[in-house]
């Protein structure tokens, strides 16, 4: 196998909103405004933020990511789950059945979702050319080695292959902190 090195992106708490929920939270016909592009083509961090209100507490100023999605999804760490008073299941993006809900509060209104809070499963986005070069396929799971003083091996890392993806491994803040990782660090697929 050739070079199996992958850059890391730490995923802090964020929310993907449906168009219907954007209209309720920010006003009818509202369009999200781009703060900065994210590593995955077409994805961006918006200027907009919302509050997520759980049974025990609130996460204030949670960044909205764009563009709008088919279904509203909140991605948090386990630590955030303690603050909210929910137990987020570890899931792939879009797999929301049976996940907890919350109240989402924006400047113009609020929405109650009955599902949609997850701790995103660690995964690697890769372009089809990266997958071919590394001998990997979509939906394969791999182990990833992190070097350094807090080095470790991440097991059960999902490979997601698509012609529009840019090569990057995504872990949440809790996982990144446990391994001493920061954005742009390089890890190795075993």
PDB file of C-alpha atoms in Angstrom:
ATOM      1  CA  UNK A   1       0.000   0.000   0.000  1.00  0.00           C
ATOM      2  CA  UNK A   2       1.146   3.491  -0.736  1.00  0.00           C
ATOM      3  CA  UNK A   3       1.003   6.545   1.480  1.00  0.00           C
ATOM      4  CA  UNK A   4      -1.772   6.134   4.059  1.00  0.00           C
ATOM      5  CA  UNK A   5      -1.388   9.559   5.719  1.00  0.00           C
ATOM      6  CA  UNK A   6      -4.526  11.633   6.350  1.00  0.00           C
ATOM      7  CA  UNK A   7      -4.995  15.158   7.776  1.00  0.00           C
ATOM      8  CA  UNK A   8      -7.321  15.577  10.763  1.00  0.00           C
ATOM      9  CA  UNK A   9     -10.232  17.959  11.236  1.00  0.00           C
ATOM     10  CA  UNK A  10     -11.685  18.371  14.723  1.00  0.00           C
ATOM     11  CA  UNK A  11     -15.438  18.724  14.652  1.00  0.00           C
ATOM     12  CA  UNK A  12     -16.821  21.021  17.321  1.00  0.00           C
ATOM     13  CA  UNK A  13     -20.528  21.075  18.184  1.00  0.00           C
ATOM     14  CA  UNK A  14     -22.635  22.297  15.275  1.00  0.00           C
ATOM     15  CA  UNK A  15     -26.064  22.060  13.698  1.00  0.00           C
ATOM     16  CA  UNK A  16     -27.341  21.384  10.195  1.00  0.00           C
ATOM     17  CA  UNK A  17     -30.793  22.920   9.644  1.00  0.00           C
ATOM     18  CA  UNK A  18     -33.601  22.089   7.251  1.00  0.00           C
ATOM     19  CA  UNK A  19     -34.940  24.977   5.135  1.00  0.00           C
ATOM     20  CA  UNK A  20     -38.210  24.808   7.107  1.00  0.00           C
ATOM     21  CA  UNK A  21     -36.358  25.263  10.393  1.00  0.00           C
ATOM     22  CA  UNK A  22     -34.176  28.084   8.994  1.00  0.00           C
ATOM     23  CA  UNK A  23     -37.409  29.943   8.118  1.00  0.00           C
ATOM     24  CA  UNK A  24     -38.800  29.473  11.647  1.00  0.00           C
ATOM     25  CA  UNK A  25     -35.564  30.295  13.502  1.00  0.00           C
ATOM     26  CA  UNK A  26     -34.358  33.215  11.360  1.00  0.00           C
ATOM     27  CA  UNK A  27     -37.453  34.403   9.464  1.00  0.00           C
ATOM     28  CA  UNK A  28     -39.375  33.364   6.358  1.00  0.00           C
ATOM     29  CA  UNK A  29     -37.160  33.149   3.262  1.00  0.00           C
ATOM     30  CA  UNK A  30     -33.957  33.664   5.263  1.00  0.00           C
ATOM     31  CA  UNK A  31     -30.691  32.612   3.593  1.00  0.00           C
ATOM     32  CA  UNK A  32     -27.692  31.530   5.648  1.00  0.00           C
ATOM     33  CA  UNK A  33     -24.612  33.752   5.241  1.00  0.00           C
ATOM     34  CA  UNK A  34     -21.188  32.176   4.759  1.00  0.00           C
ATOM     35  CA  UNK A  35     -18.524  32.883   7.388  1.00  0.00           C
ATOM     36  CA  UNK A  36     -15.930  30.493   5.910  1.00  0.00           C
ATOM     37  CA  UNK A  37     -15.657  27.448   3.699  1.00  0.00           C
ATOM     38  CA  UNK A  38     -15.089  24.077   5.356  1.00  0.00           C
ATOM     39  CA  UNK A  39     -12.700  21.392   4.110  1.00  0.00           C
ATOM     40  CA  UNK A  40     -15.463  19.509   2.284  1.00  0.00           C
ATOM     41  CA  UNK A  41     -16.382  21.229  -1.011  1.00  0.00           C
ATOM     42  CA  UNK A  42     -19.689  23.134  -0.861  1.00  0.00           C
ATOM     43  CA  UNK A  43     -19.903  22.972   2.948  1.00  0.00           C
ATOM     44  CA  UNK A  44     -19.476  26.125   5.015  1.00  0.00           C
ATOM     45  CA  UNK A  45     -19.671  27.544   8.513  1.00  0.00           C
ATOM     46  CA  UNK A  46     -22.428  30.132   8.579  1.00  0.00           C
ATOM     47  CA  UNK A  47     -22.404  33.361  10.565  1.00  0.00           C
ATOM     48  CA  UNK A  48     -25.641  32.242  12.174  1.00  0.00           C
ATOM     49  CA  UNK A  49     -25.812  30.575  15.596  1.00  0.00           C
ATOM     50  CA  UNK A  50     -28.616  29.048  17.655  1.00  0.00           C
ATOM     51  CA  UNK A  51     -29.107  27.836  21.223  1.00  0.00           C
ATOM     52  CA  UNK A  52     -29.805  24.148  21.886  1.00  0.00           C
ATOM     53  CA  UNK A  53     -31.940  23.616  24.985  1.00  0.00           C
ATOM     54  CA  UNK A  54     -31.995  20.178  26.587  1.00  0.00           C
ATOM     55  CA  UNK A  55     -33.696  18.782  29.681  1.00  0.00           C
ATOM     56  CA  UNK A  56     -30.790  19.837  31.967  1.00  0.00           C
ATOM     57  CA  UNK A  57     -29.028  22.732  30.290  1.00  0.00           C
ATOM     58  CA  UNK A  58     -28.343  24.871  27.229  1.00  0.00           C
ATOM     59  CA  UNK A  59     -25.563  25.048  24.662  1.00  0.00           C
ATOM     60  CA  UNK A  60     -25.469  28.709  23.638  1.00  0.00           C
ATOM     61  CA  UNK A  61     -24.211  29.974  20.301  1.00  0.00           C
ATOM     62  CA  UNK A  62     -24.032  26.679  18.400  1.00  0.00           C
ATOM     63  CA  UNK A  63     -22.687  27.318  14.892  1.00  0.00           C
ATOM     64  CA  UNK A  64     -24.975  26.575  11.943  1.00  0.00           C
ATOM     65  CA  UNK A  65     -23.323  24.791   9.004  1.00  0.00           C
ATOM     66  CA  UNK A  66     -24.624  25.211   5.490  1.00  0.00           C
ATOM     67  CA  UNK A  67     -26.110  24.606   3.103  1.00  0.00           C
ATOM     68  CA  UNK A  68     -29.575  23.598   4.327  1.00  0.00           C
ATOM     69  CA  UNK A  69     -30.140  19.863   4.752  1.00  0.00           C
ATOM     70  CA  UNK A  70     -33.162  17.659   4.232  1.00  0.00           C
ATOM     71  CA  UNK A  71     -33.422  17.106   7.995  1.00  0.00           C
ATOM     72  CA  UNK A  72     -32.166  19.059  11.015  1.00  0.00           C
ATOM     73  CA  UNK A  73     -29.225  17.347  12.743  1.00  0.00           C
ATOM     74  CA  UNK A  74     -27.276  18.412  15.851  1.00  0.00           C
ATOM     75  CA  UNK A  75     -23.747  17.011  16.224  1.00  0.00           C
ATOM     76  CA  UNK A  76     -22.300  17.199  19.734  1.00  0.00           C
ATOM     77  CA  UNK A  77     -19.680  15.506  21.904  1.00  0.00           C
ATOM     78  CA  UNK A  78     -20.479  13.322  24.915  1.00  0.00           C
ATOM     79  CA  UNK A  79     -19.371  16.229  27.130  1.00  0.00           C
ATOM     80  CA  UNK A  80     -21.997  18.441  25.438  1.00  0.00           C
ATOM     81  CA  UNK A  81     -24.536  15.667  26.069  1.00  0.00           C
ATOM     82  CA  UNK A  82     -23.874  15.922  29.818  1.00  0.00           C
ATOM     83  CA  UNK A  83     -24.545  19.679  29.662  1.00  0.00           C
ATOM     84  CA  UNK A  84     -27.826  19.178  27.764  1.00  0.00           C
ATOM     85  CA  UNK A  85     -28.902  16.145  29.784  1.00  0.00           C
ATOM     86  CA  UNK A  86     -29.115  13.828  26.759  1.00  0.00           C
ATOM     87  CA  UNK A  87     -27.215  10.714  25.736  1.00  0.00           C
ATOM     88  CA  UNK A  88     -26.307  11.145  22.058  1.00  0.00           C
ATOM     89  CA  UNK A  89     -25.887   7.872  20.177  1.00  0.00           C
ATOM     90  CA  UNK A  90     -22.738   7.476  18.056  1.00  0.00           C
ATOM     91  CA  UNK A  91     -24.070   7.575  14.501  1.00  0.00           C
ATOM     92  CA  UNK A  92     -23.188   8.270  10.905  1.00  0.00           C
ATOM     93  CA  UNK A  93     -24.523  11.551   9.577  1.00  0.00           C
ATOM     94  CA  UNK A  94     -28.208  11.298   8.671  1.00  0.00           C
ATOM     95  CA  UNK A  95     -28.892   8.242  10.876  1.00  0.00           C
ATOM     96  CA  UNK A  96     -31.220   9.980  13.325  1.00  0.00           C
ATOM     97  CA  UNK A  97     -33.893   7.395  14.228  1.00  0.00           C
ATOM     98  CA  UNK A  98     -34.134   6.895  17.981  1.00  0.00           C
ATOM     99  CA  UNK A  99     -31.813   9.807  18.784  1.00  0.00           C
ATOM    100  CA  UNK A 100     -32.795  12.441  21.374  1.00  0.00           C
ATOM    101  CA  UNK A 101     -34.341  15.774  20.511  1.00  0.00           C
ATOM    102  CA  UNK A 102     -34.225  19.269  21.985  1.00  0.00           C
ATOM    103  CA  UNK A 103     -35.507  22.798  21.609  1.00  0.00           C
ATOM    104  CA  UNK A 104     -33.605  24.950  19.108  1.00  0.00           C
ATOM    105  CA  UNK A 105     -33.869  28.690  19.689  1.00  0.00           C
ATOM    106  CA  UNK A 106     -33.043  31.277  17.056  1.00  0.00           C
ATOM    107  CA  UNK A 107     -33.485  35.053  16.904  1.00  0.00           C
ATOM    108  CA  UNK A 108     -36.981  34.856  15.337  1.00  0.00           C
ATOM    109  CA  UNK A 109     -38.441  31.683  16.836  1.00  0.00           C
ATOM    110  CA  UNK A 110     -37.876  28.229  18.178  1.00  0.00           C
ATOM    111  CA  UNK A 111     -38.334  24.662  17.011  1.00  0.00           C
ATOM    112  CA  UNK A 112     -38.728  21.458  19.005  1.00  0.00           C
ATOM    113  CA  UNK A 113     -37.178  18.434  17.340  1.00  0.00           C
ATOM    114  CA  UNK A 114     -38.083  14.966  18.640  1.00  0.00           C
ATOM    115  CA  UNK A 115     -34.892  13.424  17.208  1.00  0.00           C
ATOM    116  CA  UNK A 116     -31.668  14.601  15.633  1.00  0.00           C
ATOM    117  CA  UNK A 117     -28.952  14.848  18.309  1.00  0.00           C
ATOM    118  CA  UNK A 118     -25.993  12.559  17.619  1.00  0.00           C
ATOM    119  CA  UNK A 119     -22.324  12.154  18.431  1.00  0.00           C
ATOM    120  CA  UNK A 120     -20.916  11.756  14.926  1.00  0.00           C
ATOM    121  CA  UNK A 121     -19.067   8.503  14.338  1.00  0.00           C
ATOM    122  CA  UNK A 122     -15.400   9.088  13.509  1.00  0.00           C
ATOM    123  CA  UNK A 123     -14.893   8.930   9.774  1.00  0.00           C
ATOM    124  CA  UNK A 124     -12.576   9.734   6.908  1.00  0.00           C
ATOM    125  CA  UNK A 125     -13.779  11.630   3.862  1.00  0.00           C
ATOM    126  CA  UNK A 126     -11.800  10.721   0.781  1.00  0.00           C
ATOM    127  CA  UNK A 127     -11.946  11.435  -2.929  1.00  0.00           C
ATOM    128  CA  UNK A 128     -12.321   8.405  -5.209  1.00  0.00           C
ATOM    129  CA  UNK A 129      -8.703   8.890  -6.336  1.00  0.00           C
ATOM    130  CA  UNK A 130      -7.481   8.736  -2.700  1.00  0.00           C
ATOM    131  CA  UNK A 131      -9.480   5.543  -2.130  1.00  0.00           C
ATOM    132  CA  UNK A 132      -8.003   3.943  -5.264  1.00  0.00           C
ATOM    133  CA  UNK A 133      -4.471   4.980  -4.268  1.00  0.00           C
ATOM    134  CA  UNK A 134      -4.948   3.548  -0.750  1.00  0.00           C
ATOM    135  CA  UNK A 135      -6.839   0.432  -1.818  1.00  0.00           C
ATOM    136  CA  UNK A 136      -9.934   1.358   0.210  1.00  0.00           C
ATOM    137  CA  UNK A 137     -13.650   1.348  -0.603  1.00  0.00           C
ATOM    138  CA  UNK A 138     -16.698   3.292   0.560  1.00  0.00           C
ATOM    139  CA  UNK A 139     -18.163   2.140   3.895  1.00  0.00           C
ATOM    140  CA  UNK A 140     -15.031   0.163   4.807  1.00  0.00           C
ATOM    141  CA  UNK A 141     -13.853   0.509   8.415  1.00  0.00           C
ATOM    142  CA  UNK A 142     -10.193   1.018   9.243  1.00  0.00           C
ATOM    143  CA  UNK A 143      -7.900   1.648  12.207  1.00  0.00           C
ATOM    144  CA  UNK A 144      -6.019   4.926  12.405  1.00  0.00           C
ATOM    145  CA  UNK A 145      -2.785   5.498  14.339  1.00  0.00           C
ATOM    146  CA  UNK A 146      -2.113   8.793  16.114  1.00  0.00           C
ATOM    147  CA  UNK A 147       1.510   9.483  17.113  1.00  0.00           C
ATOM    148  CA  UNK A 148       2.706  11.673  19.974  1.00  0.00           C
ATOM    149  CA  UNK A 149       2.627  11.750  23.775  1.00  0.00           C
ATOM    150  CA  UNK A 150      -1.078  10.901  23.813  1.00  0.00           C
ATOM    151  CA  UNK A 151      -0.830   8.602  20.806  1.00  0.00           C
ATOM    152  CA  UNK A 152      -3.475   5.976  20.322  1.00  0.00           C
ATOM    153  CA  UNK A 153      -5.228   3.886  17.715  1.00  0.00           C
ATOM    154  CA  UNK A 154      -8.752   4.808  16.679  1.00  0.00           C
ATOM    155  CA  UNK A 155     -10.726   1.671  15.835  1.00  0.00           C
ATOM    156  CA  UNK A 156     -13.939   1.544  13.772  1.00  0.00           C
ATOM    157  CA  UNK A 157     -13.184   4.536  11.541  1.00  0.00           C
ATOM    158  CA  UNK A 158     -15.661   4.652   8.654  1.00  0.00           C
ATOM    159  CA  UNK A 159     -14.285   5.427   5.191  1.00  0.00           C
ATOM    160  CA  UNK A 160     -16.596   7.619   3.099  1.00  0.00           C
ATOM    161  CA  UNK A 161     -15.647   7.824  -0.571  1.00  0.00           C
ATOM    162  CA  UNK A 162     -17.133  10.289  -3.061  1.00  0.00           C
ATOM    163  CA  UNK A 163     -15.819  12.209  -6.093  1.00  0.00           C
ATOM    164  CA  UNK A 164     -16.572  15.534  -4.335  1.00  0.00           C
ATOM    165  CA  UNK A 165     -14.879  14.721  -0.987  1.00  0.00           C
ATOM    166  CA  UNK A 166     -11.555  16.122   0.165  1.00  0.00           C
ATOM    167  CA  UNK A 167      -9.231  13.864   2.172  1.00  0.00           C
ATOM    168  CA  UNK A 168      -9.731  14.445   5.905  1.00  0.00           C
ATOM    169  CA  UNK A 169     -10.459  12.415   9.039  1.00  0.00           C
ATOM    170  CA  UNK A 170     -13.136  13.880  11.298  1.00  0.00           C
ATOM    171  CA  UNK A 171     -13.209  13.279  15.047  1.00  0.00           C
ATOM    172  CA  UNK A 172     -15.135  15.242  17.647  1.00  0.00           C
ATOM    173  CA  UNK A 173     -13.516  17.535  20.207  1.00  0.00           C
ATOM    174  CA  UNK A 174     -13.563  14.902  22.983  1.00  0.00           C
ATOM    175  CA  UNK A 175     -11.762  12.361  20.781  1.00  0.00           C
ATOM    176  CA  UNK A 176      -9.317  14.945  19.471  1.00  0.00           C
ATOM    177  CA  UNK A 177      -8.451  16.171  22.965  1.00  0.00           C
ATOM    178  CA  UNK A 178      -7.968  12.602  24.234  1.00  0.00           C
ATOM    179  CA  UNK A 179      -5.405  12.023  21.465  1.00  0.00           C
ATOM    180  CA  UNK A 180      -3.771  15.466  21.730  1.00  0.00           C
ATOM    181  CA  UNK A 181      -4.819  16.283  18.150  1.00  0.00           C
ATOM    182  CA  UNK A 182      -5.304  19.650  16.503  1.00  0.00           C
ATOM    183  CA  UNK A 183      -6.626  20.618  13.079  1.00  0.00           C
ATOM    184  CA  UNK A 184      -4.220  19.694  10.300  1.00  0.00           C
ATOM    185  CA  UNK A 185      -2.301  17.052  12.269  1.00  0.00           C
ATOM    186  CA  UNK A 186      -1.428  13.992  10.187  1.00  0.00           C
ATOM    187  CA  UNK A 187      -2.517  10.480  11.180  1.00  0.00           C
ATOM    188  CA  UNK A 188      -1.935   7.137   9.489  1.00  0.00           C
ATOM    189  CA  UNK A 189      -4.406   4.484   8.320  1.00  0.00           C
ATOM    190  CA  UNK A 190      -3.129   1.066   9.428  1.00  0.00           C
TER     191      UNK A 190
END
